[in-house]
């Protein structure tokens, strides 16, 4: 079967500042004093309608390797992130991008989460800040990472 090129999805064009290969360094609120190091990548899945996000942490501290697919609804503009990790956990997050800020969140009872990823104007770094809420009102630090672009 011959493949035909698909057009770039207009809804995912806004995610361009976040594309690339990244080294990560940071911390987790439930692991005080533990420095975390890892890798992340964000790339377009063929045929350019979705993005794929991969992440891993090198330290063996219980943070699972994960992959997510990010896409938008062409009619409503709604963005969603579908996450799956090596534990077999799958979650759906709402997502939004505003300039150089990408956010995703889920408001599940007993385990709500939110993450904000901010790309620096020079495109070389990003800062990620995560929070989680177990009781419906108190937000705690989750995974905080600084992303440094790998030059290829």
PDB file of C-alpha atoms in Angstrom:
ATOM      1  CA  UNK A   1       0.000   0.000   0.000  1.00  0.00           C
ATOM      2  CA  UNK A   2       1.493   3.340  -1.015  1.00  0.00           C
ATOM      3  CA  UNK A   3       1.698   5.946   1.724  1.00  0.00           C
ATOM      4  CA  UNK A   4       0.442   9.427   1.100  1.00  0.00           C
ATOM      5  CA  UNK A   5       1.654  12.383   3.112  1.00  0.00           C
ATOM      6  CA  UNK A   6      -0.766  13.762   5.670  1.00  0.00           C
ATOM      7  CA  UNK A   7      -0.851  17.481   6.401  1.00  0.00           C
ATOM      8  CA  UNK A   8       0.578  18.775   9.670  1.00  0.00           C
ATOM      9  CA  UNK A   9      -2.198  18.972  12.264  1.00  0.00           C
ATOM     10  CA  UNK A  10      -2.810  22.666  12.891  1.00  0.00           C
ATOM     11  CA  UNK A  11      -3.708  21.974  16.517  1.00  0.00           C
ATOM     12  CA  UNK A  12      -0.304  20.488  17.312  1.00  0.00           C
ATOM     13  CA  UNK A  13       1.703  23.287  15.667  1.00  0.00           C
ATOM     14  CA  UNK A  14       1.593  25.220  18.958  1.00  0.00           C
ATOM     15  CA  UNK A  15       3.631  22.445  20.594  1.00  0.00           C
ATOM     16  CA  UNK A  16       6.722  23.104  18.426  1.00  0.00           C
ATOM     17  CA  UNK A  17       8.795  24.805  21.213  1.00  0.00           C
ATOM     18  CA  UNK A  18       8.732  21.556  23.198  1.00  0.00           C
ATOM     19  CA  UNK A  19       9.917  19.200  20.455  1.00  0.00           C
ATOM     20  CA  UNK A  20      13.352  17.648  20.849  1.00  0.00           C
ATOM     21  CA  UNK A  21      15.613  15.402  22.886  1.00  0.00           C
ATOM     22  CA  UNK A  22      16.230  16.493  26.478  1.00  0.00           C
ATOM     23  CA  UNK A  23      18.402  15.613  29.480  1.00  0.00           C
ATOM     24  CA  UNK A  24      16.535  16.096  32.751  1.00  0.00           C
ATOM     25  CA  UNK A  25      17.598  16.869  36.316  1.00  0.00           C
ATOM     26  CA  UNK A  26      15.425  17.558  39.299  1.00  0.00           C
ATOM     27  CA  UNK A  27      13.630  16.262  42.361  1.00  0.00           C
ATOM     28  CA  UNK A  28      10.428  14.651  43.567  1.00  0.00           C
ATOM     29  CA  UNK A  29       8.447  15.889  46.566  1.00  0.00           C
ATOM     30  CA  UNK A  30       8.204  12.387  48.012  1.00  0.00           C
ATOM     31  CA  UNK A  31      11.971  11.802  47.727  1.00  0.00           C
ATOM     32  CA  UNK A  32      13.599  14.598  49.765  1.00  0.00           C
ATOM     33  CA  UNK A  33      17.312  15.024  49.139  1.00  0.00           C
ATOM     34  CA  UNK A  34      17.362  12.676  46.114  1.00  0.00           C
ATOM     35  CA  UNK A  35      18.718  14.189  42.896  1.00  0.00           C
ATOM     36  CA  UNK A  36      17.052  12.779  39.795  1.00  0.00           C
ATOM     37  CA  UNK A  37      18.569  12.502  36.317  1.00  0.00           C
ATOM     38  CA  UNK A  38      16.991  11.263  33.148  1.00  0.00           C
ATOM     39  CA  UNK A  39      16.002  11.778  29.556  1.00  0.00           C
ATOM     40  CA  UNK A  40      12.909  12.919  27.744  1.00  0.00           C
ATOM     41  CA  UNK A  41      11.921  13.303  24.125  1.00  0.00           C
ATOM     42  CA  UNK A  42       9.000  14.924  22.387  1.00  0.00           C
ATOM     43  CA  UNK A  43       8.557  14.239  18.694  1.00  0.00           C
ATOM     44  CA  UNK A  44       5.893  14.085  16.020  1.00  0.00           C
ATOM     45  CA  UNK A  45       4.321  10.750  15.246  1.00  0.00           C
ATOM     46  CA  UNK A  46       3.816  10.110  11.591  1.00  0.00           C
ATOM     47  CA  UNK A  47       1.628  11.326   9.935  1.00  0.00           C
ATOM     48  CA  UNK A  48       2.117  14.526  12.001  1.00  0.00           C
ATOM     49  CA  UNK A  49      -1.243  14.567  13.742  1.00  0.00           C
ATOM     50  CA  UNK A  50       0.064  13.562  17.165  1.00  0.00           C
ATOM     51  CA  UNK A  51       3.076  14.070  19.405  1.00  0.00           C
ATOM     52  CA  UNK A  52       4.862  11.343  21.353  1.00  0.00           C
ATOM     53  CA  UNK A  53       6.463  12.089  24.709  1.00  0.00           C
ATOM     54  CA  UNK A  54       8.889   9.631  26.309  1.00  0.00           C
ATOM     55  CA  UNK A  55      10.500   9.984  29.719  1.00  0.00           C
ATOM     56  CA  UNK A  56      12.756   8.027  32.027  1.00  0.00           C
ATOM     57  CA  UNK A  57      14.642   8.578  35.267  1.00  0.00           C
ATOM     58  CA  UNK A  58      18.031   6.864  35.725  1.00  0.00           C
ATOM     59  CA  UNK A  59      17.857   6.426  39.509  1.00  0.00           C
ATOM     60  CA  UNK A  60      16.064   3.320  40.756  1.00  0.00           C
ATOM     61  CA  UNK A  61      13.629   5.156  43.034  1.00  0.00           C
ATOM     62  CA  UNK A  62      10.293   3.927  41.719  1.00  0.00           C
ATOM     63  CA  UNK A  63       9.605   6.547  39.054  1.00  0.00           C
ATOM     64  CA  UNK A  64       8.448   4.532  36.042  1.00  0.00           C
ATOM     65  CA  UNK A  65       9.501   5.023  32.448  1.00  0.00           C
ATOM     66  CA  UNK A  66       6.559   6.419  30.510  1.00  0.00           C
ATOM     67  CA  UNK A  67       5.239   7.293  27.104  1.00  0.00           C
ATOM     68  CA  UNK A  68       2.385   9.602  26.164  1.00  0.00           C
ATOM     69  CA  UNK A  69       0.566  10.586  23.009  1.00  0.00           C
ATOM     70  CA  UNK A  70      -0.641  14.175  22.757  1.00  0.00           C
ATOM     71  CA  UNK A  71      -3.199  15.383  20.252  1.00  0.00           C
ATOM     72  CA  UNK A  72      -5.953  17.869  19.627  1.00  0.00           C
ATOM     73  CA  UNK A  73      -9.525  17.719  18.430  1.00  0.00           C
ATOM     74  CA  UNK A  74      -9.716  19.588  15.138  1.00  0.00           C
ATOM     75  CA  UNK A  75     -13.219  20.896  15.813  1.00  0.00           C
ATOM     76  CA  UNK A  76     -13.083  21.955  19.462  1.00  0.00           C
ATOM     77  CA  UNK A  77      -9.333  22.552  19.845  1.00  0.00           C
ATOM     78  CA  UNK A  78      -9.394  20.423  23.002  1.00  0.00           C
ATOM     79  CA  UNK A  79      -6.036  18.771  23.682  1.00  0.00           C
ATOM     80  CA  UNK A  80      -5.541  15.500  25.546  1.00  0.00           C
ATOM     81  CA  UNK A  81      -2.523  13.542  26.673  1.00  0.00           C
ATOM     82  CA  UNK A  82      -2.825   9.757  26.948  1.00  0.00           C
ATOM     83  CA  UNK A  83      -0.133   8.376  29.277  1.00  0.00           C
ATOM     84  CA  UNK A  84       1.080   4.800  29.762  1.00  0.00           C
ATOM     85  CA  UNK A  85       3.992   3.648  31.914  1.00  0.00           C
ATOM     86  CA  UNK A  86       6.035   0.548  32.616  1.00  0.00           C
ATOM     87  CA  UNK A  87       3.793  -0.374  35.572  1.00  0.00           C
ATOM     88  CA  UNK A  88       0.884  -0.715  33.143  1.00  0.00           C
ATOM     89  CA  UNK A  89      -0.791   2.452  34.439  1.00  0.00           C
ATOM     90  CA  UNK A  90      -2.724   4.379  31.787  1.00  0.00           C
ATOM     91  CA  UNK A  91      -4.200   7.832  32.411  1.00  0.00           C
ATOM     92  CA  UNK A  92      -5.897  10.541  30.364  1.00  0.00           C
ATOM     93  CA  UNK A  93      -4.978  14.174  31.037  1.00  0.00           C
ATOM     94  CA  UNK A  94      -6.483  17.372  29.697  1.00  0.00           C
ATOM     95  CA  UNK A  95      -3.795  19.515  28.066  1.00  0.00           C
ATOM     96  CA  UNK A  96      -3.323  23.086  26.902  1.00  0.00           C
ATOM     97  CA  UNK A  97      -0.573  25.190  25.424  1.00  0.00           C
ATOM     98  CA  UNK A  98      -0.247  28.960  25.730  1.00  0.00           C
ATOM     99  CA  UNK A  99       2.831  30.269  23.943  1.00  0.00           C
ATOM    100  CA  UNK A 100       5.811  28.624  25.602  1.00  0.00           C
ATOM    101  CA  UNK A 101       3.812  27.037  28.445  1.00  0.00           C
ATOM    102  CA  UNK A 102       2.425  23.514  28.138  1.00  0.00           C
ATOM    103  CA  UNK A 103       0.162  22.199  30.887  1.00  0.00           C
ATOM    104  CA  UNK A 104      -1.525  18.873  31.500  1.00  0.00           C
ATOM    105  CA  UNK A 105      -3.780  17.853  34.372  1.00  0.00           C
ATOM    106  CA  UNK A 106      -6.291  15.317  35.628  1.00  0.00           C
ATOM    107  CA  UNK A 107      -8.862  15.911  38.340  1.00  0.00           C
ATOM    108  CA  UNK A 108      -9.389  12.324  39.463  1.00  0.00           C
ATOM    109  CA  UNK A 109     -10.751  11.913  43.016  1.00  0.00           C
ATOM    110  CA  UNK A 110      -8.030  10.719  45.378  1.00  0.00           C
ATOM    111  CA  UNK A 111      -5.193  11.366  42.917  1.00  0.00           C
ATOM    112  CA  UNK A 112      -5.386  14.609  40.964  1.00  0.00           C
ATOM    113  CA  UNK A 113      -2.253  15.775  39.172  1.00  0.00           C
ATOM    114  CA  UNK A 114      -1.046  18.816  37.259  1.00  0.00           C
ATOM    115  CA  UNK A 115       2.188  19.609  35.450  1.00  0.00           C
ATOM    116  CA  UNK A 116       3.439  22.820  33.884  1.00  0.00           C
ATOM    117  CA  UNK A 117       6.282  22.780  31.352  1.00  0.00           C
ATOM    118  CA  UNK A 118       7.744  26.164  30.405  1.00  0.00           C
ATOM    119  CA  UNK A 119      10.141  26.496  27.463  1.00  0.00           C
ATOM    120  CA  UNK A 120      12.815  29.206  27.695  1.00  0.00           C
ATOM    121  CA  UNK A 121      12.820  31.804  24.886  1.00  0.00           C
ATOM    122  CA  UNK A 122      16.200  30.544  23.588  1.00  0.00           C
ATOM    123  CA  UNK A 123      14.796  26.987  23.224  1.00  0.00           C
ATOM    124  CA  UNK A 124      17.676  25.409  25.115  1.00  0.00           C
ATOM    125  CA  UNK A 125      15.932  24.651  28.409  1.00  0.00           C
ATOM    126  CA  UNK A 126      12.509  23.953  29.861  1.00  0.00           C
ATOM    127  CA  UNK A 127      11.320  23.940  33.447  1.00  0.00           C
ATOM    128  CA  UNK A 128       8.733  21.423  34.609  1.00  0.00           C
ATOM    129  CA  UNK A 129       6.788  21.658  37.856  1.00  0.00           C
ATOM    130  CA  UNK A 130       4.409  18.945  39.026  1.00  0.00           C
ATOM    131  CA  UNK A 131       1.868  18.784  41.815  1.00  0.00           C
ATOM    132  CA  UNK A 132      -0.490  16.137  43.150  1.00  0.00           C
ATOM    133  CA  UNK A 133      -3.574  16.207  45.339  1.00  0.00           C
ATOM    134  CA  UNK A 134      -4.950  13.231  47.252  1.00  0.00           C
ATOM    135  CA  UNK A 135      -7.598  14.887  49.434  1.00  0.00           C
ATOM    136  CA  UNK A 136      -9.343  17.200  46.958  1.00  0.00           C
ATOM    137  CA  UNK A 137      -7.840  20.403  48.349  1.00  0.00           C
ATOM    138  CA  UNK A 138      -4.172  20.155  49.381  1.00  0.00           C
ATOM    139  CA  UNK A 139      -1.606  20.260  46.563  1.00  0.00           C
ATOM    140  CA  UNK A 140       1.863  18.792  47.178  1.00  0.00           C
ATOM    141  CA  UNK A 141       5.084  18.956  45.171  1.00  0.00           C
ATOM    142  CA  UNK A 142       5.439  16.100  42.740  1.00  0.00           C
ATOM    143  CA  UNK A 143       8.080  15.824  40.021  1.00  0.00           C
ATOM    144  CA  UNK A 144      10.109  18.985  39.275  1.00  0.00           C
ATOM    145  CA  UNK A 145      12.577  18.832  36.390  1.00  0.00           C
ATOM    146  CA  UNK A 146      14.859  21.098  34.406  1.00  0.00           C
ATOM    147  CA  UNK A 147      15.134  19.965  30.788  1.00  0.00           C
ATOM    148  CA  UNK A 148      18.304  20.746  28.827  1.00  0.00           C
ATOM    149  CA  UNK A 149      18.184  20.294  25.069  1.00  0.00           C
ATOM    150  CA  UNK A 150      20.557  17.683  23.657  1.00  0.00           C
ATOM    151  CA  UNK A 151      22.396  19.173  20.714  1.00  0.00           C
ATOM    152  CA  UNK A 152      22.321  16.707  17.844  1.00  0.00           C
TER     153      UNK A 152
END
